[in-house]
PDB file of C-alpha atoms and ligand atoms in Angstrom:
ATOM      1  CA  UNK A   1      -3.765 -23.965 -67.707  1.00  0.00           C
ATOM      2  CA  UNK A   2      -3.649 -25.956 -64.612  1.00  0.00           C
ATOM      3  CA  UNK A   3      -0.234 -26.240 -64.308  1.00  0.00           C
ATOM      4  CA  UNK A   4       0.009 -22.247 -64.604  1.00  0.00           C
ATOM      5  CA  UNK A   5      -2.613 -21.934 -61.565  1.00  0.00           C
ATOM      6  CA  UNK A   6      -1.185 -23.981 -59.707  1.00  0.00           C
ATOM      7  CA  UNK A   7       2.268 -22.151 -60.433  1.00  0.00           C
ATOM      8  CA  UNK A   8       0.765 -19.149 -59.003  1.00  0.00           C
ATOM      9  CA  UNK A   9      -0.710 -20.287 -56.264  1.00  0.00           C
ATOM     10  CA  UNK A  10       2.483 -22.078 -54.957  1.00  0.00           C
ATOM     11  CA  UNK A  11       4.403 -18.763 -55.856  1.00  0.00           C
ATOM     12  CA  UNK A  12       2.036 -16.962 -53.551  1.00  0.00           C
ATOM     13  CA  UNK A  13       2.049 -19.933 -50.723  1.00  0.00           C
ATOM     14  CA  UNK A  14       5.750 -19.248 -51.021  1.00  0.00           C
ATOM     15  CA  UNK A  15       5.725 -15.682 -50.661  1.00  0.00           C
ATOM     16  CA  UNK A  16       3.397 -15.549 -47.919  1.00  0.00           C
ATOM     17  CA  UNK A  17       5.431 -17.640 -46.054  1.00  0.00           C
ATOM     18  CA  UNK A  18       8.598 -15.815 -46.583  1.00  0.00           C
ATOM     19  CA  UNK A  19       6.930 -12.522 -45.575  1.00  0.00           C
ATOM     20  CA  UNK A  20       5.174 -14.433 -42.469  1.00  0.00           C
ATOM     21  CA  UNK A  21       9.001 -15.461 -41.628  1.00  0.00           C
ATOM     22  CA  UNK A  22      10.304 -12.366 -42.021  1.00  0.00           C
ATOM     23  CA  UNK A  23       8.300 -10.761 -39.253  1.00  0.00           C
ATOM     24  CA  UNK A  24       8.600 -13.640 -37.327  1.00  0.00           C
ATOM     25  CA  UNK A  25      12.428 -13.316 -37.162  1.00  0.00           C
ATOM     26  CA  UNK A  26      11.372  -8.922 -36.637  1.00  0.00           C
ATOM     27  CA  UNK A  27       9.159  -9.744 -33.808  1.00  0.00           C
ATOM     28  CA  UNK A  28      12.265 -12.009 -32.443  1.00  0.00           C
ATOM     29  CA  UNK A  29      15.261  -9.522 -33.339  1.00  0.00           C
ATOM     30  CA  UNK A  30      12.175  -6.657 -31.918  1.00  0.00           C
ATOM     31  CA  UNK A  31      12.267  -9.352 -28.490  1.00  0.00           C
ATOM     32  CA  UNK A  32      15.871  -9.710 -28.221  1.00  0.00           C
ATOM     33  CA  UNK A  33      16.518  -6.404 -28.072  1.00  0.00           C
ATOM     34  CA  UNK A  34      14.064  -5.466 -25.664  1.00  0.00           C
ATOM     35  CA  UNK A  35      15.800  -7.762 -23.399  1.00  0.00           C
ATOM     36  CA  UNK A  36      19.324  -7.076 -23.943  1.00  0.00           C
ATOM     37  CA  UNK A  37      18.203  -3.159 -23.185  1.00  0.00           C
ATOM     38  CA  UNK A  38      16.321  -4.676 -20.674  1.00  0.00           C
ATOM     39  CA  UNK A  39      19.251  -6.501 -18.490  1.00  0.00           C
ATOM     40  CA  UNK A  40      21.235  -3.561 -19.445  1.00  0.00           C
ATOM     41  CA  UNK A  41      19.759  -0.945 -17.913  1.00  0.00           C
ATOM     42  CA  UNK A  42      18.869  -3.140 -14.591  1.00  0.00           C
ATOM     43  CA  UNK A  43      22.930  -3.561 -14.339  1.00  0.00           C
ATOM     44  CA  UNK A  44      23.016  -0.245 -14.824  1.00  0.00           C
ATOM     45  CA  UNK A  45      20.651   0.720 -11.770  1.00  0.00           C
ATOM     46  CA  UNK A  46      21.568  -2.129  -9.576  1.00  0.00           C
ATOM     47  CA  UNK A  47      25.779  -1.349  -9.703  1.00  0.00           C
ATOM     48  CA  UNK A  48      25.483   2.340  -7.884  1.00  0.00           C
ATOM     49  CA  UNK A  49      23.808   1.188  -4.796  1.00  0.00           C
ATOM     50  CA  UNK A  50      25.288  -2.084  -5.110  1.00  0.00           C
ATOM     51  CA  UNK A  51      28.844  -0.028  -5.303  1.00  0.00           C
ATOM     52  CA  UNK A  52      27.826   2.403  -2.163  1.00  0.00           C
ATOM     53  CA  UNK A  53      27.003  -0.465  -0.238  1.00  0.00           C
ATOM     54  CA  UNK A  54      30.540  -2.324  -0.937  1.00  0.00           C
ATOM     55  CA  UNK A  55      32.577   0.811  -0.429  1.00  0.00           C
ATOM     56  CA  UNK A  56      31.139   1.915   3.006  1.00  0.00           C
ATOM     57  CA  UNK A  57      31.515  -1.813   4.319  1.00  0.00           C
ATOM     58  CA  UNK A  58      34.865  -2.107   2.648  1.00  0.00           C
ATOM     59  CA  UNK A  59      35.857   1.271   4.194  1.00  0.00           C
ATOM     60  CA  UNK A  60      34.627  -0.129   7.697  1.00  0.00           C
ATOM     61  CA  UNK A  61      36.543  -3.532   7.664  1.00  0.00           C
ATOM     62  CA  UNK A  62      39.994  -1.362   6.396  1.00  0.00           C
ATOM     63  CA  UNK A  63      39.637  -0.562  10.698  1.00  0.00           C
ATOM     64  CA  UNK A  64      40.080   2.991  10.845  1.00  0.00           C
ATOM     65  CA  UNK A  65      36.554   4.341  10.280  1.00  0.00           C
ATOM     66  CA  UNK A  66      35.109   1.087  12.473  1.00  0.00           C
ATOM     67  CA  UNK A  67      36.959   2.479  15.840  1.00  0.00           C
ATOM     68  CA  UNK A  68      35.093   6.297  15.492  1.00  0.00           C
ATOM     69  CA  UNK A  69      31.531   5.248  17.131  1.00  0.00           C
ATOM     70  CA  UNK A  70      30.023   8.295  15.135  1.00  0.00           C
ATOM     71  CA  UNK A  71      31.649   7.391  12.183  1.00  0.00           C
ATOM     72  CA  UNK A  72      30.986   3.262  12.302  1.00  0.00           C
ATOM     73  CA  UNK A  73      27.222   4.950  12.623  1.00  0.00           C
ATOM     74  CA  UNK A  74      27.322   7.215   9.781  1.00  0.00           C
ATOM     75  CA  UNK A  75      28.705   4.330   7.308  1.00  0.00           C
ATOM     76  CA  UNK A  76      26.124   1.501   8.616  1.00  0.00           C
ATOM     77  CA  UNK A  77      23.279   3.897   8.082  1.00  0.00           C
ATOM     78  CA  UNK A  78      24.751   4.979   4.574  1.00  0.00           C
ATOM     79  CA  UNK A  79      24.945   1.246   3.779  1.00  0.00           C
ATOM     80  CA  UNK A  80      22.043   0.214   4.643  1.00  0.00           C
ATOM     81  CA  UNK A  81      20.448   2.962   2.629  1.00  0.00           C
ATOM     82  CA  UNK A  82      21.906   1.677  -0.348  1.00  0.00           C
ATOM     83  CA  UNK A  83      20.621  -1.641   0.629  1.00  0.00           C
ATOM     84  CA  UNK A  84      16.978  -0.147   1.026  1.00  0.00           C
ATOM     85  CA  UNK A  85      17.278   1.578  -2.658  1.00  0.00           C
ATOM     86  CA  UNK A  86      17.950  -2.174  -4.081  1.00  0.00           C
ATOM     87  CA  UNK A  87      15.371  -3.489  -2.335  1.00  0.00           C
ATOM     88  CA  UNK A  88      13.121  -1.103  -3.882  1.00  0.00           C
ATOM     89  CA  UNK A  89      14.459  -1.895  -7.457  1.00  0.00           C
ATOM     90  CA  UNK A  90      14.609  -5.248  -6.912  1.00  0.00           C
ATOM     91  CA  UNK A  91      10.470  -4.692  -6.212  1.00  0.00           C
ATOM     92  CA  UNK A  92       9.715  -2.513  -8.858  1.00  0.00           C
ATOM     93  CA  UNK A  93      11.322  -4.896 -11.498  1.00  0.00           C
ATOM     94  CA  UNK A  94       9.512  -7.967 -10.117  1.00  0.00           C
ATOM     95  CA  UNK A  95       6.448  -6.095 -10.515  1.00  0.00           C
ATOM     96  CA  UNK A  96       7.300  -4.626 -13.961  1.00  0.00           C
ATOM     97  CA  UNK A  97       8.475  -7.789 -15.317  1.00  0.00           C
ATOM     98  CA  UNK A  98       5.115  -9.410 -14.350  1.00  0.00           C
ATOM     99  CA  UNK A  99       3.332  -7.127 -15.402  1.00  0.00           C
ATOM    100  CA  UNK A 100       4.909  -6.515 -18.747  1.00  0.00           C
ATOM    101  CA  UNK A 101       4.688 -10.472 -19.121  1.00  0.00           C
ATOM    102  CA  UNK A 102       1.208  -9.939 -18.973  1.00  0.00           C
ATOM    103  CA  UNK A 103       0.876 -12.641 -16.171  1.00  0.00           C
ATOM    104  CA  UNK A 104      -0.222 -10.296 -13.307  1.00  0.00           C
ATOM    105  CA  UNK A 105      -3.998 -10.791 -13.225  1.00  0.00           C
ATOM    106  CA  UNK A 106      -6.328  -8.236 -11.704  1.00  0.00           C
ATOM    107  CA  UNK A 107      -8.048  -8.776  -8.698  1.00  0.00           C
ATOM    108  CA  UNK A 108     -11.192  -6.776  -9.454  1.00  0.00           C
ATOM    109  CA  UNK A 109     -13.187  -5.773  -6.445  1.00  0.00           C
ATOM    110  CA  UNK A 110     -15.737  -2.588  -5.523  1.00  0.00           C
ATOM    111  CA  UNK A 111     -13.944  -0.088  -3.285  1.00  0.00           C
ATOM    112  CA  UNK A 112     -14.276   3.485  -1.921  1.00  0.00           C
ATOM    113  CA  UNK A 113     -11.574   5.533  -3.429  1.00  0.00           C
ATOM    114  CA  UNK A 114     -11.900   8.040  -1.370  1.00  0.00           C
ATOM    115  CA  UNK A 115     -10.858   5.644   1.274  1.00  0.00           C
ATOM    116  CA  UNK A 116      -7.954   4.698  -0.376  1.00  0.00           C
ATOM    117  CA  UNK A 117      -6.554   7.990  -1.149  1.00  0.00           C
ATOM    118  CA  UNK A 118      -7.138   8.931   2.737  1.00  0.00           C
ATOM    119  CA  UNK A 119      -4.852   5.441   2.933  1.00  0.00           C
ATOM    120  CA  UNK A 120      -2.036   6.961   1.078  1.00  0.00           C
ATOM    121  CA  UNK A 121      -2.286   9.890   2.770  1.00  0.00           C
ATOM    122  CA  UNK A 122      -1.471   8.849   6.410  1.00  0.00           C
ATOM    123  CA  UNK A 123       1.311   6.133   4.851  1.00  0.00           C
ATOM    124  CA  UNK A 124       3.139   8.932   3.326  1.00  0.00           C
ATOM    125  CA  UNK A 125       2.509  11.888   6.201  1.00  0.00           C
ATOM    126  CA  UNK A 126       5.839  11.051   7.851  1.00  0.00           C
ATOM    127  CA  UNK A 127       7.987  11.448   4.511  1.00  0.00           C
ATOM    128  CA  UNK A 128       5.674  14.973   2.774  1.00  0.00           C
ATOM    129  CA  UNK A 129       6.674  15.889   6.691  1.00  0.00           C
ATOM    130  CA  UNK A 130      10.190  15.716   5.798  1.00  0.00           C
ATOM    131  CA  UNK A 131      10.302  17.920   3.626  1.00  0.00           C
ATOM    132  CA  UNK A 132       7.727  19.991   4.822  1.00  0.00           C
ATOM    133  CA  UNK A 133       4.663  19.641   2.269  1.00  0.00           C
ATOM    134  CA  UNK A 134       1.339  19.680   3.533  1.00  0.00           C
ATOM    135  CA  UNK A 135      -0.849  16.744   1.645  1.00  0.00           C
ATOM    136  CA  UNK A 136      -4.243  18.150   1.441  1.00  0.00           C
ATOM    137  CA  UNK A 137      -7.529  16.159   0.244  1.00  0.00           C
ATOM    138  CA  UNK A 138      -9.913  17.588  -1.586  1.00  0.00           C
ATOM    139  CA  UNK A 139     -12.869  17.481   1.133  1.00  0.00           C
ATOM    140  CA  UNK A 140     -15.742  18.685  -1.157  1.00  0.00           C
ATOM    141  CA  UNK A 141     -15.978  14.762  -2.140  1.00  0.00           C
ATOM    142  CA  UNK A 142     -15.309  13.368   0.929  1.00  0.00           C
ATOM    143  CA  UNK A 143     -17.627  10.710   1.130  1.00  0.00           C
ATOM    144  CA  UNK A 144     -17.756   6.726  -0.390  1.00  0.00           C
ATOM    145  CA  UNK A 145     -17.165   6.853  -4.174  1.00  0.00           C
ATOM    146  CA  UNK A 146     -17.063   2.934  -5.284  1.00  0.00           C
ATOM    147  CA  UNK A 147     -14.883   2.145  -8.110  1.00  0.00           C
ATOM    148  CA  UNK A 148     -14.549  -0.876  -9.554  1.00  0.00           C
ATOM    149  CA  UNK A 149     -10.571  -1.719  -9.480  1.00  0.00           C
ATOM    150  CA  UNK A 150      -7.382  -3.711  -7.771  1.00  0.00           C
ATOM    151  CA  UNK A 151      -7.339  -2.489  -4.788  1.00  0.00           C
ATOM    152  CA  UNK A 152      -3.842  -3.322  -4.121  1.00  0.00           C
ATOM    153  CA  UNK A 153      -2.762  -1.974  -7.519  1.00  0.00           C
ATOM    154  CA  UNK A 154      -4.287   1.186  -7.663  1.00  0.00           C
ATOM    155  CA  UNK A 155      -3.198   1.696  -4.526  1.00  0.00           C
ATOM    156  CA  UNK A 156       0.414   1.216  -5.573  1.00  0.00           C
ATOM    157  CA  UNK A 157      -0.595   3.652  -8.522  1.00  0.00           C
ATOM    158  CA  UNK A 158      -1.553   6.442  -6.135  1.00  0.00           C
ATOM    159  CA  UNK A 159       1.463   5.938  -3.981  1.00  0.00           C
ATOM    160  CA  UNK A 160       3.600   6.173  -6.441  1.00  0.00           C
ATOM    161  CA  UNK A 161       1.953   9.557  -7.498  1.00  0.00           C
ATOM    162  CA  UNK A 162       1.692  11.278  -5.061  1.00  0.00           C
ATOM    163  CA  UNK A 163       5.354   9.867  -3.272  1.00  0.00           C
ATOM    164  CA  UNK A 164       6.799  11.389  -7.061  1.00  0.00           C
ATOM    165  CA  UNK A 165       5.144  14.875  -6.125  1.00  0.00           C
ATOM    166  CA  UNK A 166       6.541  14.511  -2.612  1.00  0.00           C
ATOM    167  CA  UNK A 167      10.387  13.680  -3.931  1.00  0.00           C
ATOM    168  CA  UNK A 168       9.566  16.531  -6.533  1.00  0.00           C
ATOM    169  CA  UNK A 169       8.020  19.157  -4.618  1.00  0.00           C
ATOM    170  CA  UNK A 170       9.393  22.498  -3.300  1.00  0.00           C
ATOM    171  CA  UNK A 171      10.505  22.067   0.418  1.00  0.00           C
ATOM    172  CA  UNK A 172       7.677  23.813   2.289  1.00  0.00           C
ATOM    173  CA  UNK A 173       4.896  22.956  -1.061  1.00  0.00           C
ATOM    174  CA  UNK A 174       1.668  21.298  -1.257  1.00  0.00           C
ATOM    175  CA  UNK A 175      -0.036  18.475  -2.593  1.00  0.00           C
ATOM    176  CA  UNK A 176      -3.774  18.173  -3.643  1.00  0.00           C
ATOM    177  CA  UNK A 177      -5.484  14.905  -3.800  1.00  0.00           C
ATOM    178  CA  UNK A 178      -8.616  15.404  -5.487  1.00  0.00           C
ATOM    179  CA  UNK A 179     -11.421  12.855  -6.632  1.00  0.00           C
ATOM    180  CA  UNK A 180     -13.966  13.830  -8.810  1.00  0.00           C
ATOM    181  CA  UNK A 181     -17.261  12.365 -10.578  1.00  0.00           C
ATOM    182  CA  UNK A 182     -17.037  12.446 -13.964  1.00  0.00           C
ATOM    183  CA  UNK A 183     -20.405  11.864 -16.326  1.00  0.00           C
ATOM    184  CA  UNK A 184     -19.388   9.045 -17.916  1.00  0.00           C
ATOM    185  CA  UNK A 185     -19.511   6.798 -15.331  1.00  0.00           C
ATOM    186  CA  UNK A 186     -16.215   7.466 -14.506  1.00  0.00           C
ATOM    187  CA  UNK A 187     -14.188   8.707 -11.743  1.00  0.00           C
ATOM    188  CA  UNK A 188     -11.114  11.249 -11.797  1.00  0.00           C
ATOM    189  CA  UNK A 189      -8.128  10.662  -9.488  1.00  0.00           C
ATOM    190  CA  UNK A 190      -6.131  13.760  -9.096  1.00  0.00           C
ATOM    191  CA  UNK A 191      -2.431  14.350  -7.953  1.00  0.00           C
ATOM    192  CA  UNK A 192      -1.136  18.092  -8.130  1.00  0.00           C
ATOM    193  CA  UNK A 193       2.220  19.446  -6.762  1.00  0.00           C
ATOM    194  CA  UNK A 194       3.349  23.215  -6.973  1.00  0.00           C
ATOM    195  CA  UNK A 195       6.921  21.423  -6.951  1.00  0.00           C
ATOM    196  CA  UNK A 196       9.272  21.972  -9.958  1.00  0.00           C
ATOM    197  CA  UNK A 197       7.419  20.668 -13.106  1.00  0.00           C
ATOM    198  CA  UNK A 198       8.393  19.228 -15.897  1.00  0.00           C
ATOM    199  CA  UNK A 199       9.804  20.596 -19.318  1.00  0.00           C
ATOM    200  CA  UNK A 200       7.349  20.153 -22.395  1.00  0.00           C
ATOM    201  CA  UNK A 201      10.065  18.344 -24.797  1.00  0.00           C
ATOM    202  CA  UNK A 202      10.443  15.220 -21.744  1.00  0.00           C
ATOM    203  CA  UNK A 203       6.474  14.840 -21.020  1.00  0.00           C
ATOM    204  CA  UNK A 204       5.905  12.322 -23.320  1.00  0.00           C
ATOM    205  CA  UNK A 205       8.667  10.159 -22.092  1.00  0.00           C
ATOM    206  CA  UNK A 206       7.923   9.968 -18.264  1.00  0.00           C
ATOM    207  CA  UNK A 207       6.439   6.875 -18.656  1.00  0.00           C
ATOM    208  CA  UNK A 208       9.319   4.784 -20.121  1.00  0.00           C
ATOM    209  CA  UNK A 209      11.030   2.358 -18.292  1.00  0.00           C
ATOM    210  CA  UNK A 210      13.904   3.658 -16.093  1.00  0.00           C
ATOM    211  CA  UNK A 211      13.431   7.119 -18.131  1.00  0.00           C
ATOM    212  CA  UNK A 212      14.372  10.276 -15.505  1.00  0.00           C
ATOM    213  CA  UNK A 213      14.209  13.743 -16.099  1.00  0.00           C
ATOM    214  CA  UNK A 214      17.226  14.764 -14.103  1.00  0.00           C
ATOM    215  CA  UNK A 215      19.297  11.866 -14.008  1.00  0.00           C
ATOM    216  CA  UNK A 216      22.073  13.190 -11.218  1.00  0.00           C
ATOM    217  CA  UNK A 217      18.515  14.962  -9.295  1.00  0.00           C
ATOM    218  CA  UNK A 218      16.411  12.083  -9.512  1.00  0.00           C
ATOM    219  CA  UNK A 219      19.344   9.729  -8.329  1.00  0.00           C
ATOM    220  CA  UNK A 220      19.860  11.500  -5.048  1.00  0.00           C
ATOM    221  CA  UNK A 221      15.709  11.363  -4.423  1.00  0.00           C
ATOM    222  CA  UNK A 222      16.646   7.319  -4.522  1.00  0.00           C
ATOM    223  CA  UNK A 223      14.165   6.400  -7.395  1.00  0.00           C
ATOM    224  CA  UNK A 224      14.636   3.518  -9.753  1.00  0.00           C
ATOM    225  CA  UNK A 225      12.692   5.142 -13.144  1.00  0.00           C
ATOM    226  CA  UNK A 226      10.088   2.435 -12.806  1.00  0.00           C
ATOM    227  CA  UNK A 227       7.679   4.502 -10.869  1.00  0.00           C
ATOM    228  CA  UNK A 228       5.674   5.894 -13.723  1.00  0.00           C
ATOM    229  CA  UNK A 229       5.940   2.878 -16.119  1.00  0.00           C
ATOM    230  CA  UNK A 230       4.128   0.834 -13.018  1.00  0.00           C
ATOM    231  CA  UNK A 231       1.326   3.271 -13.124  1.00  0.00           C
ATOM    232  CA  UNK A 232       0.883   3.210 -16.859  1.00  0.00           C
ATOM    233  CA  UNK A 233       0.775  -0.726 -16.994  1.00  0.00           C
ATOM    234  CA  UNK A 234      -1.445  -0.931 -14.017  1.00  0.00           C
ATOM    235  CA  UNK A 235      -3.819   2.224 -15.470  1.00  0.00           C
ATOM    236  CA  UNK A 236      -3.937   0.181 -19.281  1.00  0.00           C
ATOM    237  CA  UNK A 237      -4.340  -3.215 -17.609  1.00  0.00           C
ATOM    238  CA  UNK A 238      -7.447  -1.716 -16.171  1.00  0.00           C
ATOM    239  CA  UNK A 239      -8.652   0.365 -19.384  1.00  0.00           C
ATOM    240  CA  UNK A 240      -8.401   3.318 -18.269  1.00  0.00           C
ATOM    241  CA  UNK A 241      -6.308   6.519 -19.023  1.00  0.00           C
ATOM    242  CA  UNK A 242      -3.733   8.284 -17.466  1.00  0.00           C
ATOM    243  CA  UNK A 243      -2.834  12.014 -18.024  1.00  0.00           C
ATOM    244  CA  UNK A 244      -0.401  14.400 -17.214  1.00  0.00           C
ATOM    245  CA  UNK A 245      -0.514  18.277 -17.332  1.00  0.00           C
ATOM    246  CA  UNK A 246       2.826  19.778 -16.067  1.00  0.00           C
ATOM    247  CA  UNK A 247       4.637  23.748 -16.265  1.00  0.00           C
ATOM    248  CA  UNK A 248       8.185  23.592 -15.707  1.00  0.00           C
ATOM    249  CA  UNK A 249       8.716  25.268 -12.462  1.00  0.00           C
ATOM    250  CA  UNK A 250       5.408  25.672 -11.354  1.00  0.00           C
ATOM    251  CA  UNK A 251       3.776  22.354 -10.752  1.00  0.00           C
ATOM    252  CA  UNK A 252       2.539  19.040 -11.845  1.00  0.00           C
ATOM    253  CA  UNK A 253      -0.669  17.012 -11.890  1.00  0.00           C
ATOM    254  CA  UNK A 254      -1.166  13.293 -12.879  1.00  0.00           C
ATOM    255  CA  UNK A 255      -4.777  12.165 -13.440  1.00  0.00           C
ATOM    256  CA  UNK A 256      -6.347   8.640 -14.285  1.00  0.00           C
ATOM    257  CA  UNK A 257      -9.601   6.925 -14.490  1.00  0.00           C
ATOM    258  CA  UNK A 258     -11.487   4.508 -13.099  1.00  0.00           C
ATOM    259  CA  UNK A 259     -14.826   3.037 -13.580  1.00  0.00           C
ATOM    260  CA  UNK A 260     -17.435   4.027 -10.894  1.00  0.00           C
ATOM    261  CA  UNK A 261     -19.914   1.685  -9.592  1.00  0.00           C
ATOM    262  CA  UNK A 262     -23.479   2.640  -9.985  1.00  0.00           C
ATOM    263  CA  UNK A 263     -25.072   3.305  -6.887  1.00  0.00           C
ATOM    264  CA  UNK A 264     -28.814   4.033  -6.085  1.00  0.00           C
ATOM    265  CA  UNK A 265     -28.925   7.395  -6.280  1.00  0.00           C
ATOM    266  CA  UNK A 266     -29.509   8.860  -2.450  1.00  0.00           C
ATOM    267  CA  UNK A 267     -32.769  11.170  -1.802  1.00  0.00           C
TER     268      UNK A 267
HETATM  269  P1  ADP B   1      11.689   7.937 -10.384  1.00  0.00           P
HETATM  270  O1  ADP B   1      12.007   6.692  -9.665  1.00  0.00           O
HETATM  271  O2  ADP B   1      12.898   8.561 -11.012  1.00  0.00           O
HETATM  272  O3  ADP B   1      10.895   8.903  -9.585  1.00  0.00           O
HETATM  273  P2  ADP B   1       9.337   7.694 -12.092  1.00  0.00           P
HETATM  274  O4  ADP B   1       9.060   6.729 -13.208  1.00  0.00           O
HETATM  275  O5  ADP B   1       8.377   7.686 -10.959  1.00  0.00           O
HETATM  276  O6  ADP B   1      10.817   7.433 -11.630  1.00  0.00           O
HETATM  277  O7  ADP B   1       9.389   9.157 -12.715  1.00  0.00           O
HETATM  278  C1  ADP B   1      10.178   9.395 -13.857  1.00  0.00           C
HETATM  279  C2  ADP B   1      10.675  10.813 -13.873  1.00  0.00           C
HETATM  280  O8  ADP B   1       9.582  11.715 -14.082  1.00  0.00           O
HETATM  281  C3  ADP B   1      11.324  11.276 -12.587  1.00  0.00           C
HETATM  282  O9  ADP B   1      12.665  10.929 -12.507  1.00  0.00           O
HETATM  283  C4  ADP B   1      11.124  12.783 -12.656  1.00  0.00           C
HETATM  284  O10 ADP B   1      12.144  13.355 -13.447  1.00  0.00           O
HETATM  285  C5  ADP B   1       9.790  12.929 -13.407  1.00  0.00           C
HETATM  286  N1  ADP B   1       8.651  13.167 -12.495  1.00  0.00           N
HETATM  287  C6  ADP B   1       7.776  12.255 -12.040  1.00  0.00           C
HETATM  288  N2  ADP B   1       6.841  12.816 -11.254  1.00  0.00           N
HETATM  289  C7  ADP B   1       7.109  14.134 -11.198  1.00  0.00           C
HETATM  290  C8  ADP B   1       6.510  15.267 -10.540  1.00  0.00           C
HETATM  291  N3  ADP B   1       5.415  15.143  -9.776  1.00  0.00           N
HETATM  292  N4  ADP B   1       7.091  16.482 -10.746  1.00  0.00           N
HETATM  293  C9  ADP B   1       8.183  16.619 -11.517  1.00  0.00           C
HETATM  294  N5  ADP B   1       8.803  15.588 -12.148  1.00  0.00           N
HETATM  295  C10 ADP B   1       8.280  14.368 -12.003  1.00  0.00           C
END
């Protein structure tokens, strides 16, 4: 009798261990992958600017183009574009690899969001002014709203936002930034464009790493595909949501929450 028990027992010691192995070596094979993808798809991103770069400063040492003062111009600012775009990947995957390693710790402070948003706003005036797109606050809540948050982070979340709904607005277009109270004890950050929207089927997978809509489109707006994937892993580190509403050539918005901090309530 004994010796049976024991029998089963071991059997089942045996088989848990097996199965405990087996999605060990899952999680592992699950890992690996990730990271071969991973390094692939930087490559991938890194070699076209890295390849503009070489070919305007190859093109400028073969002598010919280097003797034309317009043209020596034209390929140094072309060049150094391309070196700007890596710079910019080169950011976004430090800051997506940290945060993905789950390493990048919140600094959690109380801040006005509507200050922040106004922030933004006069960072990116120059560049909506490019292209001609008025970015318009939402004045009926224009006063302090204190959320609880990284400042530096959400701030990189709104940027983001609204600097998509700049490269993907109409020349001549608009762009709301709205903040609202919610109930809950929540606050609503808003982002809407009239620019050209986004097609149902590719919604839910804006916020994949190095995932574009238009790949040839997006490329010539200079993004890396991180953009969105930032803004999710900042929004979840903080536990809130993030939501997008979209119509394919009418418009986008991108919402997400924060946690408001309780004020007295004023007379
Ligand atoms: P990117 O660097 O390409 O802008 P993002 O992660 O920020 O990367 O965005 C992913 C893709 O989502 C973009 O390439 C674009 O196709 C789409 N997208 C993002 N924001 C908007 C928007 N406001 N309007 C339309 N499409 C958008």
């Amino acid at each position: 009798q004994a010796i049976t028990t024991d029998m089963a027992t071991l059997t089942r010691q045996v088989k848990k261990f097996a199965t405990d192995k087996k999605l060990e070596i899952e999680m592992l094979k699950d890992r690996e992958e990730y990271r071969r993808e991973f390094l692939g798809n930087v490559s991938h991103e890194l070699k076209t600017p890295l390849f503009t770069v070489q070919g305007y400063i190859s093109t400028l040492l073969e002598g010919g183009a280097m003797k034309d003062k317009n043209l020596r111009k034209k390929y140094l600012e072309r060049a150094e574009k391309g070196v700007e775009r890596l710079v910019y990947i080169v950011e976004d995957l430090d800051m997506i690899a940290k945060l993905e390693m789950g390493d990048e710790s919140l600094e959690m402070i109380e801040f006005d969001i509507i200050e922040l948003t106004q922030n933004v706003m006069d960072l990116l005036e120059m560049q909506a002014n490019k292209k001609d797109i008025t970015l318009n606050f939402d004045s009926k809540y224009y006063r302090p709203i204190m959320v609880f948050g990284d400042y530096e982070k959400i701030q990189q979340v709104v940027m983001n936002l609204v600097v998509n709904s700049i490269k993907y607005g109409k020349q001549g277009g608009s762009t709301e930034i709205g903040v609202e109270d919610l109930t809950n004890n929540k606050v609503i950050i808003r982002v809407t464009d009239n620019g050209e929207g986004i097609e149902k089927q590719n919604i839910s997978r804006l916020f994949e790493r190095f995932y574009r809509v238009d790949k040839s489109g997006a490329r010539t707006e200079g993004g890396s595909g991180l953009g969105l994937s930032i803004v999710k892993h900042i929004i979840e580190a903080h536990d809130e949501k993030i939501y997008v509403e979209s119509t394919y050539g009418v418009g986008s918005e991108f919402s997400f929450t924060l946690e408001k901090v309780e004020t007295t309530p004023s007379r």
